[in-house]
Amino acid sequence: MAEAALDLRSLEAVISKLSAEDRGQLVQIAATELAKPFRPNPGPQTAALESKADILLYGGQAGGGKSALEVGCAANNHMSGLILRREASQLDGLIEFSRQILTGHGEFVGGNDNVWRLNNGGRIKFAGLKQPDDWRKHAGNARDYLAFDEAGEFLKEQVFSLIGWLRTTREGQRCRVILGSNPPRGGDGLWMIEEFAPWLDPNYPNRAMPGELRWAIVVASVTEWVDGPGTYERNGETYDAMSRTFIPASLDDNPYVDAGYRGRLQSLPEPLRSQLLYGDFLAGRADDEWQLIPAEWIKQAQARWNSEGFRGFKMTALAVDVAQGGADDSTLAARYGTWFAPLVVKKGVETPDGPSIGAMVFSHRRDGAGVIIDVGGGYGGGAVTFLKDNGVAVAPYNGANGSTARSADGQFHFANKRAEAHWRFREALDPSQEGGSVIALPPDPLLLADLTAVRWKPVGQDKVQIEEKAEIKKRLGRSPDRGDAVIMSWSEGNKLAVRKMQSEALGGRLPQVTLGYAKHKVGRR
């Protein structure tokens, strides 16, 4: 976003030809602009300040002027601003910059308040959101401006919960959100790539240009991209579309950064170097210490996928994560040996009962595949009954049930069936096993997010426990339906295939597909 050099001689020539009245108006305009606390750098920072987006993601490279934009926008254009870091102890740099530009424009009250009381009546508050529910401390306080500094460190729930209080009664006052961020360095920041997929997800089918406005509504915590501004009806409710955009910033755009800063970024180890020096949102996102499945294993499985991978197989298993009428999605995961078909997803309101789930199954089931229905929480019972009444053999799955199994290496046993199923899928994806992993997963970014969101911990001496689904939902801002369906399809589908093999062997017939061995043998450590 290079700027043309300013030709002062030409500018002076134009001004000299203005009438006295026009020259006086120009002086007034210039005086008004010069009186503002903050003047943006030419280029992306100016484009960001002038952007019409309701929600702006600004940043990428380190040193691009994110913090200055966040404070300056609040000071220039808003009357009630809230600027946040994940931890209050990280606010020092923001507050120091605010002192540089706001001294003489108001009074700063530190301590527990950390608020500027501006001479024009405006307020700018600085705060931290360390705990997941700390956003509730600010709920109910209407703001016309929100800024999240290093937004990739926040949880999606924190950001979008506070957006619910973005409003004003002041006539003509604009409301907006700025997310200033380098690429997220932890798995929890994946939500940012999902929420700005048209700019950040290379697999998004309709990519957006930097600064281009796109519109979205959020229904039951899930973002839906829509055609443009206006009101949209979903499930009997109306939703007003909000605009979003992403404007990348670079170190070259900021003339105030010292000359040695680039060299310090260049000396960083990868992937931090690519994240901060180049603003690469997809570079080496770090896995959580207790993340169950490494992100790289999932990416390898998605890289193995191709649209013709099911050829020569029969459908092995079909699993359904049920959301009968709820806010979550009903998700169907079908597999042909080690190849998973693209996931089938319907809103919970579209699948309110057993027959509607049964219709999903009948539409996509092939080759007499075994059907697994999640009955945890009591939502899938109606589907099980409907399918059984229609002659379909169904395996109910309840993750809370006990497990007597042990891990493949004999090191662990499991707190419950859910822990066992997740661990079995982890074992199957492990590339270090004999022959490597041959599982092929569809390149679905939400599936990647679901599977990388799961954490585990050892309990006692040798028991694996998987965290509660409610905790995963907090981080993702939605239910991990895609990941759960795939895991059920693998773990419970294998058990169904074994039983089918045994039954057919007794009848003198060999199965065409069992555990995915028809073309590939899945080794074990």
Short mmCIF file of C-alpha atoms in Angstrom, two decimals:
data_model
loop_
_atom_site.label_atom_id
_atom_site.label_comp_id
_atom_site.label_asym_id
_atom_site.label_seq_id
_atom_site.Cartn_x
_atom_site.Cartn_y
_atom_site.Cartn_z
CA MET A 1 0.00 0.00 0.00
CA ALA A 2 2.69 2.42 -1.06
CA GLU A 3 1.93 6.12 -0.96
CA ALA A 4 2.90 8.51 -3.76
CA ALA A 5 5.42 11.15 -2.71
CA LEU A 6 3.79 14.46 -1.78
CA ASP A 7 4.66 17.19 -4.29
CA LEU A 8 4.72 20.33 -2.11
CA ARG A 9 5.32 22.70 -5.02
CA SER A 10 2.20 21.43 -6.81
CA LEU A 11 0.22 21.66 -3.59
CA GLU A 12 1.35 25.24 -3.01
CA ALA A 13 0.39 26.10 -6.58
CA VAL A 14 -3.13 24.75 -6.07
CA ILE A 15 -3.56 26.61 -2.78
CA SER A 16 -2.35 29.90 -4.31
CA LYS A 17 -5.18 29.73 -6.85
CA LEU A 18 -7.90 29.35 -4.20
CA SER A 19 -10.20 32.22 -3.42
CA ALA A 20 -9.87 33.90 -0.04
CA GLU A 21 -13.06 32.18 1.11
CA ASP A 22 -11.89 28.72 0.00
CA ARG A 23 -8.48 29.32 1.56
CA GLY A 24 -10.15 30.23 4.86
CA GLN A 25 -12.20 27.01 4.79
CA LEU A 26 -9.03 25.02 4.09
CA VAL A 27 -7.31 26.61 7.09
CA GLN A 28 -10.28 25.68 9.31
CA ILE A 29 -10.25 22.08 8.08
CA ALA A 30 -6.50 21.81 8.64
CA ALA A 31 -6.81 23.35 12.12
CA THR A 32 -9.52 20.83 13.06
CA GLU A 33 -7.38 17.90 11.92
CA LEU A 34 -4.24 19.21 13.59
CA ALA A 35 -6.15 19.65 16.86
CA LYS A 36 -6.99 15.93 17.01
CA PRO A 37 -4.84 13.91 19.44
CA PHE A 38 -3.91 11.30 16.84
CA ARG A 39 -2.80 11.55 13.22
CA PRO A 40 -2.30 8.17 11.49
CA ASN A 41 0.66 7.19 9.36
CA PRO A 42 0.01 7.23 5.60
CA GLY A 43 -0.91 3.84 4.20
CA PRO A 44 -2.58 0.98 6.05
CA GLN A 45 -2.98 2.84 9.36
CA THR A 46 -4.88 5.65 7.62
CA ALA A 47 -6.93 3.11 5.66
CA ALA A 48 -7.78 1.31 8.90
CA LEU A 49 -8.82 4.50 10.69
CA GLU A 50 -11.04 5.47 7.75
CA SER A 51 -12.45 1.97 7.15
CA LYS A 52 -16.23 1.67 7.34
CA ALA A 53 -16.08 -1.90 8.71
CA ASP A 54 -18.02 -2.60 11.88
CA ILE A 55 -15.35 -5.13 12.87
CA LEU A 56 -11.80 -4.55 11.65
CA LEU A 57 -8.86 -6.93 11.99
CA TYR A 58 -5.67 -4.89 11.65
CA GLY A 59 -2.13 -6.14 11.86
CA GLY A 60 -0.06 -9.13 10.90
CA GLN A 61 3.57 -8.04 11.07
CA ALA A 62 5.04 -6.78 14.33
CA GLY A 63 5.66 -3.04 14.51
CA GLY A 64 2.82 -2.09 12.17
CA GLY A 65 1.26 0.42 14.57
CA LYS A 66 -1.62 -1.64 15.97
CA SER A 67 -1.60 -0.17 19.47
CA ALA A 68 -1.35 3.40 18.15
CA LEU A 69 -4.36 2.82 15.92
CA GLU A 70 -6.41 1.36 18.78
CA VAL A 71 -5.74 4.28 21.14
CA GLY A 72 -5.85 6.94 18.42
CA CYS A 73 -9.20 5.79 17.03
CA ALA A 74 -10.75 5.91 20.50
CA ALA A 75 -9.36 9.41 21.12
CA ASN A 76 -10.32 10.91 17.74
CA ASN A 77 -13.67 9.37 16.98
CA HIS A 78 -15.42 7.94 20.03
CA MET A 79 -17.01 8.94 23.31
CA SER A 80 -17.05 5.65 25.24
CA GLY A 81 -14.15 3.34 24.47
CA LEU A 82 -12.88 0.13 26.07
CA ILE A 83 -9.38 -1.09 25.14
CA LEU A 84 -8.47 -4.59 26.33
CA ARG A 85 -5.49 -6.89 26.74
CA ARG A 86 -5.81 -10.49 27.86
CA GLU A 87 -3.97 -9.61 31.08
CA ALA A 88 -4.07 -6.22 32.80
CA SER A 89 -0.30 -6.42 33.39
CA GLN A 90 0.17 -6.17 29.60
CA LEU A 91 -1.47 -2.73 29.38
CA ASP A 92 1.67 -0.70 30.12
CA GLY A 93 2.59 -0.01 26.49
CA LEU A 94 -0.92 1.05 25.55
CA ILE A 95 -1.24 3.39 28.53
CA GLU A 96 2.20 4.88 27.87
CA PHE A 97 1.27 5.68 24.27
CA SER A 98 -2.03 7.19 25.44
CA ARG A 99 -0.07 9.55 27.70
CA GLN A 100 2.02 10.67 24.73
CA ILE A 101 -0.96 11.73 22.64
CA LEU A 102 -3.63 12.60 25.24
CA THR A 103 -1.70 14.77 27.70
CA GLY A 104 -3.46 18.13 27.54
CA HIS A 105 -6.63 16.55 26.16
CA GLY A 106 -7.89 15.19 29.46
CA GLU A 107 -7.05 13.60 32.79
CA PHE A 108 -5.82 10.04 33.34
CA VAL A 109 -6.95 8.19 36.46
CA GLY A 110 -4.75 5.18 37.10
CA GLY A 111 -4.89 2.53 39.80
CA ASN A 112 -7.85 0.20 39.44
CA ASP A 113 -9.62 2.60 37.06
CA ASN A 114 -7.11 3.10 34.23
CA VAL A 115 -9.40 5.55 32.48
CA TRP A 116 -8.96 8.78 30.52
CA ARG A 117 -11.56 11.46 31.16
CA LEU A 118 -11.28 13.59 28.06
CA ASN A 119 -12.01 17.30 27.87
CA ASN A 120 -14.74 16.69 25.29
CA GLY A 121 -16.61 14.42 27.70
CA GLY A 122 -15.30 11.17 26.26
CA ARG A 123 -13.98 8.22 28.25
CA ILE A 124 -11.35 5.60 27.34
CA LYS A 125 -10.97 2.68 29.75
CA PHE A 126 -8.14 0.11 29.72
CA ALA A 127 -8.73 -3.34 31.22
CA GLY A 128 -7.67 -7.00 31.16
CA LEU A 129 -9.72 -10.16 30.58
CA LYS A 130 -7.49 -12.81 32.12
CA GLN A 131 -10.19 -15.31 33.08
CA PRO A 132 -12.62 -16.65 30.45
CA ASP A 133 -15.62 -15.08 32.20
CA ASP A 134 -13.99 -11.70 32.95
CA TRP A 135 -15.94 -10.16 30.08
CA ARG A 136 -18.97 -10.26 32.40
CA LYS A 137 -17.40 -7.44 34.44
CA HIS A 138 -18.05 -5.14 31.47
CA ALA A 139 -21.39 -6.59 30.39
CA GLY A 140 -24.25 -4.12 30.52
CA ASN A 141 -22.00 -1.08 29.96
CA ALA A 142 -22.80 0.32 26.53
CA ARG A 143 -19.72 1.27 24.47
CA ASP A 144 -19.42 2.84 21.07
CA TYR A 145 -15.87 1.49 20.66
CA LEU A 146 -14.09 -1.75 21.55
CA ALA A 147 -10.46 -2.61 20.85
CA PHE A 148 -8.80 -5.95 21.57
CA ASP A 149 -5.01 -5.62 21.56
CA GLU A 150 -3.31 -8.87 20.47
CA ALA A 151 -6.74 -10.28 19.70
CA GLY A 152 -5.34 -13.75 19.02
CA GLU A 153 -4.77 -14.17 22.76
CA PHE A 154 -8.47 -13.72 23.57
CA LEU A 155 -11.16 -16.39 23.48
CA LYS A 156 -13.82 -16.05 20.83
CA GLU A 157 -16.49 -16.03 23.54
CA GLN A 158 -14.88 -13.02 25.22
CA VAL A 159 -14.77 -10.99 22.02
CA PHE A 160 -18.24 -11.72 20.68
CA SER A 161 -19.91 -11.53 24.08
CA LEU A 162 -18.70 -7.95 24.53
CA ILE A 163 -19.72 -7.01 21.00
CA GLY A 164 -23.27 -7.53 22.25
CA TRP A 165 -22.91 -4.30 24.25
CA LEU A 166 -21.64 -2.21 21.35
CA ARG A 167 -24.24 0.54 21.09
CA THR A 168 -24.85 4.26 21.60
CA THR A 169 -27.71 6.69 22.11
CA ARG A 170 -25.63 9.62 20.82
CA GLU A 171 -27.01 10.83 17.50
CA GLY A 172 -24.55 10.38 14.64
CA GLN A 173 -22.05 8.44 16.75
CA ARG A 174 -20.50 5.50 14.96
CA CYS A 175 -19.88 2.17 16.74
CA ARG A 176 -16.97 -0.07 15.77
CA VAL A 177 -14.59 -2.83 16.89
CA ILE A 178 -10.86 -3.04 16.17
CA LEU A 179 -8.98 -6.30 16.62
CA GLY A 180 -5.28 -5.50 16.56
CA SER A 181 -3.18 -8.63 16.33
CA ASN A 182 -0.10 -10.43 15.16
CA PRO A 183 -0.80 -14.00 14.01
CA PRO A 184 -2.00 -16.13 16.94
CA ARG A 185 0.76 -18.18 18.54
CA GLY A 186 -1.51 -20.69 20.29
CA GLY A 187 -4.26 -23.06 19.20
CA ASP A 188 -6.87 -20.96 21.01
CA GLY A 189 -6.41 -18.20 18.42
CA LEU A 190 -7.68 -20.34 15.55
CA TRP A 191 -11.06 -18.66 15.89
CA MET A 192 -9.60 -15.51 14.33
CA ILE A 193 -8.77 -17.36 11.11
CA GLU A 194 -12.30 -18.77 11.03
CA GLU A 195 -13.94 -15.40 11.69
CA PHE A 196 -11.90 -13.71 8.94
CA ALA A 197 -11.79 -16.68 6.58
CA PRO A 198 -12.30 -14.65 3.36
CA TRP A 199 -8.93 -12.98 4.01
CA LEU A 200 -6.97 -15.53 6.06
CA ASP A 201 -8.09 -19.03 5.03
CA PRO A 202 -6.36 -20.08 1.79
CA ASN A 203 -9.09 -22.70 1.21
CA TYR A 204 -11.94 -20.19 1.38
CA PRO A 205 -13.70 -20.32 -2.01
CA ASN A 206 -14.37 -16.58 -2.41
CA ARG A 207 -11.30 -14.75 -1.16
CA ALA A 208 -11.48 -11.06 -0.19
CA MET A 209 -8.99 -8.29 -0.86
CA PRO A 210 -7.42 -6.32 2.02
CA GLY A 211 -9.80 -3.61 3.13
CA GLU A 212 -12.74 -5.05 1.19
CA LEU A 213 -15.98 -5.12 3.17
CA ARG A 214 -17.80 -8.40 3.66
CA TRP A 215 -20.97 -8.90 5.70
CA ALA A 216 -21.82 -11.60 8.21
CA ILE A 217 -24.44 -12.59 10.76
CA VAL A 218 -23.78 -14.75 13.81
CA VAL A 219 -26.44 -17.37 14.48
CA ALA A 220 -26.06 -19.54 17.59
CA SER A 221 -22.36 -18.55 17.81
CA VAL A 222 -21.67 -19.56 14.19
CA THR A 223 -20.69 -16.93 11.60
CA GLU A 224 -22.60 -17.00 8.34
CA TRP A 225 -21.36 -14.85 5.47
CA VAL A 226 -24.20 -13.10 3.66
CA ASP A 227 -24.57 -11.15 0.43
CA GLY A 228 -24.47 -7.64 1.88
CA PRO A 229 -25.87 -5.23 4.45
CA GLY A 230 -29.42 -5.62 5.66
CA THR A 231 -31.61 -7.86 7.80
CA TYR A 232 -31.71 -11.63 7.47
CA GLU A 233 -34.20 -14.07 8.95
CA ARG A 234 -33.08 -17.34 10.43
CA ASN A 235 -35.29 -19.72 12.39
CA GLY A 236 -37.93 -17.07 12.97
CA GLU A 237 -35.45 -14.45 14.23
CA THR A 238 -34.02 -11.46 12.38
CA TYR A 239 -30.31 -10.63 12.30
CA ASP A 240 -28.66 -7.39 11.21
CA ALA A 241 -25.54 -8.04 9.16
CA MET A 242 -22.31 -6.43 10.37
CA SER A 243 -19.43 -5.64 8.06
CA ARG A 244 -15.92 -6.99 8.56
CA THR A 245 -12.56 -6.51 6.91
CA PHE A 246 -8.87 -7.23 7.34
CA ILE A 247 -6.15 -4.67 6.64
CA PRO A 248 -2.59 -6.02 6.87
CA ALA A 249 0.06 -3.80 8.41
CA SER A 250 3.80 -4.07 7.97
CA LEU A 251 6.90 -2.84 9.72
CA ASP A 252 7.71 -0.69 6.68
CA ASP A 253 4.51 1.29 7.24
CA ASN A 254 5.66 2.62 10.63
CA PRO A 255 8.37 5.32 10.46
CA TYR A 256 8.62 5.51 14.25
CA VAL A 257 10.10 2.04 14.82
CA ASP A 258 13.86 2.06 15.46
CA ALA A 259 16.13 0.86 12.66
CA GLY A 260 17.36 -2.20 14.55
CA TYR A 261 13.92 -3.71 15.12
CA ARG A 262 13.82 -5.61 11.83
CA GLY A 263 17.14 -7.26 12.61
CA ARG A 264 15.83 -8.42 15.97
CA LEU A 265 12.78 -9.94 14.28
CA GLN A 266 14.98 -11.66 11.70
CA SER A 267 16.95 -13.34 14.47
CA LEU A 268 13.86 -14.99 16.01
CA PRO A 269 13.41 -18.77 15.73
CA GLU A 270 10.74 -20.17 13.44
CA PRO A 271 7.76 -20.09 13.38
CA LEU A 272 7.82 -16.92 15.49
CA ARG A 273 10.05 -15.27 12.88
CA SER A 274 7.51 -15.78 10.07
CA GLN A 275 4.61 -14.78 12.28
CA LEU A 276 6.08 -11.46 13.40
CA LEU A 277 8.34 -10.56 10.46
CA TYR A 278 5.96 -11.50 7.65
CA GLY A 279 2.58 -11.50 9.43
CA ASP A 280 1.97 -15.12 8.41
CA PHE A 281 -1.26 -16.19 10.11
CA LEU A 282 -0.76 -19.83 9.09
CA ALA A 283 2.84 -20.24 10.24
CA GLY A 284 3.43 -22.89 12.88
CA ARG A 285 0.65 -22.21 15.34
CA ALA A 286 1.89 -23.66 18.60
CA ASP A 287 0.02 -26.58 20.12
CA ASP A 288 -1.12 -26.37 23.70
CA GLU A 289 0.98 -28.40 26.14
CA TRP A 290 -1.99 -30.73 26.82
CA GLN A 291 -3.45 -30.75 23.30
CA LEU A 292 -4.55 -34.31 22.55
CA ILE A 293 -3.81 -34.44 18.80
CA PRO A 294 -0.95 -32.41 17.31
CA ALA A 295 -2.16 -30.02 14.63
CA GLU A 296 0.49 -31.28 12.22
CA TRP A 297 -0.93 -34.81 12.32
CA ILE A 298 -4.37 -33.49 11.35
CA LYS A 299 -2.92 -31.32 8.58
CA GLN A 300 -1.09 -34.34 7.18
CA ALA A 301 -4.34 -36.32 7.17
CA GLN A 302 -6.08 -33.47 5.35
CA ALA A 303 -3.23 -33.23 2.84
CA ARG A 304 -3.74 -36.96 2.02
CA TRP A 305 -7.39 -36.37 1.12
CA ASN A 306 -8.64 -36.22 -2.44
CA SER A 307 -12.18 -36.19 -3.75
CA GLU A 308 -11.84 -39.63 -5.39
CA GLY A 309 -10.41 -41.37 -2.32
CA PHE A 310 -13.52 -43.46 -1.73
CA ARG A 311 -13.21 -45.31 -5.07
CA GLY A 312 -12.89 -49.07 -4.55
CA PHE A 313 -14.25 -48.94 -1.01
CA LYS A 314 -17.63 -49.54 0.48
CA MET A 315 -18.89 -47.27 3.23
CA THR A 316 -17.48 -48.57 6.50
CA ALA A 317 -19.30 -46.47 9.09
CA LEU A 318 -21.58 -43.49 9.45
CA ALA A 319 -21.66 -41.53 12.71
CA VAL A 320 -24.06 -38.78 13.74
CA ASP A 321 -23.44 -36.17 16.41
CA VAL A 322 -27.03 -35.23 17.23
CA ALA A 323 -28.43 -31.77 17.95
CA GLN A 324 -32.19 -32.31 18.07
CA GLY A 325 -33.57 -28.79 17.99
CA GLY A 326 -30.66 -27.27 19.90
CA ALA A 327 -28.30 -24.43 19.08
CA ASP A 328 -25.58 -26.86 17.93
CA ASP A 329 -25.32 -28.65 14.58
CA SER A 330 -26.28 -32.21 13.71
CA THR A 331 -23.19 -33.54 11.96
CA LEU A 332 -22.78 -36.72 9.97
CA ALA A 333 -19.35 -38.28 9.33
CA ALA A 334 -19.15 -41.13 6.81
CA ARG A 335 -15.98 -43.07 6.08
CA TYR A 336 -14.92 -45.47 3.38
CA GLY A 337 -12.10 -47.43 4.94
CA THR A 338 -9.60 -44.78 5.97
CA TRP A 339 -11.10 -42.05 3.75
CA PHE A 340 -13.62 -39.66 5.33
CA ALA A 341 -16.29 -38.06 3.17
CA PRO A 342 -16.99 -34.32 3.43
CA LEU A 343 -19.01 -33.76 6.56
CA VAL A 344 -22.76 -33.24 6.33
CA VAL A 345 -23.95 -30.50 8.68
CA LYS A 346 -27.47 -29.29 9.49
CA LYS A 347 -28.66 -26.79 12.07
CA GLY A 348 -30.21 -28.29 15.17
CA VAL A 349 -33.52 -26.59 14.38
CA GLU A 350 -33.59 -28.48 11.07
CA THR A 351 -33.25 -31.81 12.88
CA PRO A 352 -35.69 -31.48 15.80
CA ASP A 353 -36.56 -35.18 16.24
CA GLY A 354 -35.71 -38.79 15.49
CA PRO A 355 -37.31 -38.92 12.03
CA SER A 356 -35.40 -35.85 10.83
CA ILE A 357 -32.11 -37.41 11.97
CA GLY A 358 -33.20 -40.66 10.34
CA ALA A 359 -33.78 -38.80 7.08
CA MET A 360 -30.18 -37.55 7.19
CA VAL A 361 -28.96 -41.10 7.68
CA PHE A 362 -31.07 -42.60 4.89
CA SER A 363 -29.95 -39.87 2.49
CA HIS A 364 -26.26 -40.59 2.99
CA ARG A 365 -25.91 -44.20 4.16
CA ARG A 366 -24.48 -46.63 1.63
CA ASP A 367 -23.56 -50.33 1.50
CA GLY A 368 -25.33 -51.24 4.73
CA ALA A 369 -22.75 -49.26 6.72
CA GLY A 370 -22.89 -49.42 10.48
CA VAL A 371 -24.57 -46.38 12.06
CA ILE A 372 -23.37 -44.78 15.29
CA ILE A 373 -25.61 -42.29 17.10
CA ASP A 374 -24.41 -40.10 19.96
CA VAL A 375 -26.95 -40.53 22.78
CA GLY A 376 -25.00 -38.58 25.40
CA GLY A 377 -27.22 -35.97 27.03
CA GLY A 378 -30.34 -37.82 25.87
CA TYR A 379 -30.56 -36.13 22.46
CA GLY A 380 -30.08 -39.15 20.20
CA GLY A 381 -32.56 -41.60 21.71
CA GLY A 382 -35.33 -40.68 19.29
CA ALA A 383 -33.05 -41.23 16.30
CA VAL A 384 -31.95 -44.64 17.60
CA THR A 385 -35.57 -45.73 18.05
CA PHE A 386 -36.62 -44.45 14.61
CA LEU A 387 -33.74 -46.17 12.81
CA LYS A 388 -34.22 -49.47 14.64
CA ASP A 389 -37.94 -49.40 13.85
CA ASN A 390 -36.95 -49.06 10.20
CA GLY A 391 -34.60 -52.01 10.20
CA VAL A 392 -31.26 -50.23 10.63
CA ALA A 393 -28.73 -51.72 13.03
CA VAL A 394 -27.61 -48.84 15.25
CA ALA A 395 -24.82 -48.60 17.82
CA PRO A 396 -25.72 -46.01 20.50
CA TYR A 397 -22.65 -44.12 21.76
CA ASN A 398 -22.49 -42.54 25.20
CA GLY A 399 -19.11 -41.03 26.01
CA ALA A 400 -19.87 -41.06 29.73
CA ASN A 401 -19.96 -44.86 29.84
CA GLY A 402 -17.06 -46.71 31.41
CA SER A 403 -14.14 -48.24 29.51
CA THR A 404 -11.99 -51.28 30.26
CA ALA A 405 -9.68 -50.75 27.27
CA ARG A 406 -6.03 -49.78 27.35
CA SER A 407 -3.95 -47.71 24.95
CA ALA A 408 -2.15 -49.51 22.13
CA ASP A 409 1.17 -49.34 23.98
CA GLY A 410 -0.44 -50.56 27.20
CA GLN A 411 0.60 -47.42 29.08
CA PHE A 412 -2.85 -45.95 29.78
CA HIS A 413 -6.41 -46.92 30.47
CA PHE A 414 -9.32 -44.51 30.14
CA ALA A 415 -11.60 -42.52 32.40
CA ASN A 416 -14.60 -43.25 30.16
CA LYS A 417 -15.66 -44.23 26.66
CA ARG A 418 -15.13 -40.68 25.38
CA ALA A 419 -11.48 -40.70 26.45
CA GLU A 420 -11.00 -44.09 24.81
CA ALA A 421 -12.53 -42.97 21.51
CA HIS A 422 -10.45 -39.79 21.34
CA TRP A 423 -7.24 -41.64 22.21
CA ARG A 424 -7.90 -44.32 19.56
CA PHE A 425 -8.20 -41.61 16.93
CA ARG A 426 -4.98 -40.04 18.17
CA GLU A 427 -3.21 -43.40 17.81
CA ALA A 428 -4.57 -43.84 14.28
CA LEU A 429 -3.29 -40.41 13.20
CA ASP A 430 0.19 -40.91 14.66
CA PRO A 431 2.65 -40.80 11.71
CA SER A 432 5.33 -42.66 13.67
CA GLN A 433 3.40 -45.94 13.70
CA GLU A 434 4.46 -48.81 11.45
CA GLY A 435 3.53 -47.88 7.89
CA GLY A 436 2.55 -44.36 8.96
CA SER A 437 -0.99 -43.08 9.19
CA VAL A 438 -3.23 -43.45 6.14
CA ILE A 439 -6.31 -41.66 7.43
CA ALA A 440 -7.52 -39.02 4.96
CA LEU A 441 -9.63 -36.19 6.40
CA PRO A 442 -11.51 -33.58 4.34
CA PRO A 443 -9.77 -30.17 4.28
CA ASP A 444 -12.36 -28.57 6.54
CA PRO A 445 -10.90 -25.71 8.65
CA LEU A 446 -13.64 -26.12 11.29
CA LEU A 447 -12.76 -29.81 11.61
CA LEU A 448 -9.11 -28.84 12.14
CA ALA A 449 -10.18 -26.39 14.83
CA ASP A 450 -12.41 -28.97 16.54
CA LEU A 451 -9.74 -31.65 16.69
CA THR A 452 -6.97 -29.33 17.88
CA ALA A 453 -9.18 -27.85 20.60
CA VAL A 454 -9.32 -31.05 22.68
CA ARG A 455 -7.15 -31.19 25.82
CA TRP A 456 -6.34 -34.19 27.99
CA LYS A 457 -4.73 -34.85 31.34
CA PRO A 458 -3.47 -37.89 33.25
CA VAL A 459 -5.53 -38.86 36.28
CA GLY A 460 -3.91 -40.98 38.94
CA GLN A 461 -1.03 -43.09 37.71
CA ASP A 462 -2.21 -44.25 34.29
CA LYS A 463 -5.67 -42.98 33.38
CA VAL A 464 -6.46 -40.61 30.47
CA GLN A 465 -9.19 -38.03 30.97
CA ILE A 466 -10.53 -35.74 28.23
CA GLU A 467 -11.77 -32.30 29.27
CA GLU A 468 -15.48 -31.60 29.39
CA LYS A 469 -17.19 -30.60 26.16
CA ALA A 470 -18.39 -27.38 27.80
CA GLU A 471 -14.78 -26.22 28.18
CA ILE A 472 -14.05 -26.90 24.51
CA LYS A 473 -17.17 -24.95 23.55
CA LYS A 474 -15.91 -21.97 25.54
CA ARG A 475 -12.67 -21.81 23.55
CA LEU A 476 -14.24 -22.42 20.14
CA GLY A 477 -17.35 -20.35 20.73
CA ARG A 478 -19.39 -23.31 19.40
CA SER A 479 -19.77 -27.05 19.85
CA PRO A 480 -17.04 -29.30 18.33
CA ASP A 481 -19.66 -31.31 16.41
CA ARG A 482 -17.45 -32.03 13.41
CA GLY A 483 -14.61 -33.43 15.45
CA ASP A 484 -16.91 -35.53 17.63
CA ALA A 485 -18.62 -37.09 14.61
CA VAL A 486 -15.31 -38.01 12.98
CA ILE A 487 -13.95 -39.55 16.19
CA MET A 488 -17.10 -41.65 16.67
CA SER A 489 -16.97 -42.76 13.04
CA TRP A 490 -13.43 -44.00 13.53
CA SER A 491 -13.45 -45.54 16.99
CA GLU A 492 -16.95 -46.99 17.12
CA GLY A 493 -16.98 -47.68 13.39
CA ASN A 494 -13.98 -49.95 13.78
CA LYS A 495 -15.81 -51.95 16.44
CA LEU A 496 -18.85 -52.32 14.19
CA ALA A 497 -16.61 -53.46 11.33
CA VAL A 498 -15.01 -56.12 13.54
CA ARG A 499 -18.43 -57.44 14.52
CA LYS A 500 -19.51 -57.43 10.88
CA MET A 501 -16.34 -59.31 9.90
CA GLN A 502 -16.96 -61.93 12.55
CA SER A 503 -20.60 -62.33 11.53
CA GLU A 504 -19.80 -62.63 7.85
CA ALA A 505 -16.93 -65.03 8.51
CA LEU A 506 -19.31 -67.32 10.35
CA GLY A 507 -21.52 -67.26 7.26
CA GLY A 508 -18.59 -68.19 5.05
CA ARG A 509 -18.18 -64.73 3.55
CA LEU A 510 -15.29 -62.30 3.80
CA PRO A 511 -15.97 -58.62 4.43
CA GLN A 512 -15.19 -56.18 1.63
CA VAL A 513 -14.08 -53.44 4.00
CA THR A 514 -13.35 -53.75 7.69
CA LEU A 515 -10.97 -51.37 9.42
CA GLY A 516 -9.76 -49.75 6.25
CA TYR A 517 -7.54 -52.72 5.40
CA ALA A 518 -9.09 -53.16 1.95
CA LYS A 519 -6.31 -51.05 0.44
CA HIS A 520 -4.29 -49.87 3.42
CA LYS A 521 -3.19 -51.45 6.64
CA VAL A 522 -3.35 -49.13 9.63
CA GLY A 523 -0.32 -50.00 11.74
CA ARG A 524 -0.08 -49.65 15.50
CA ARG A 525 2.79 -48.52 17.63
#
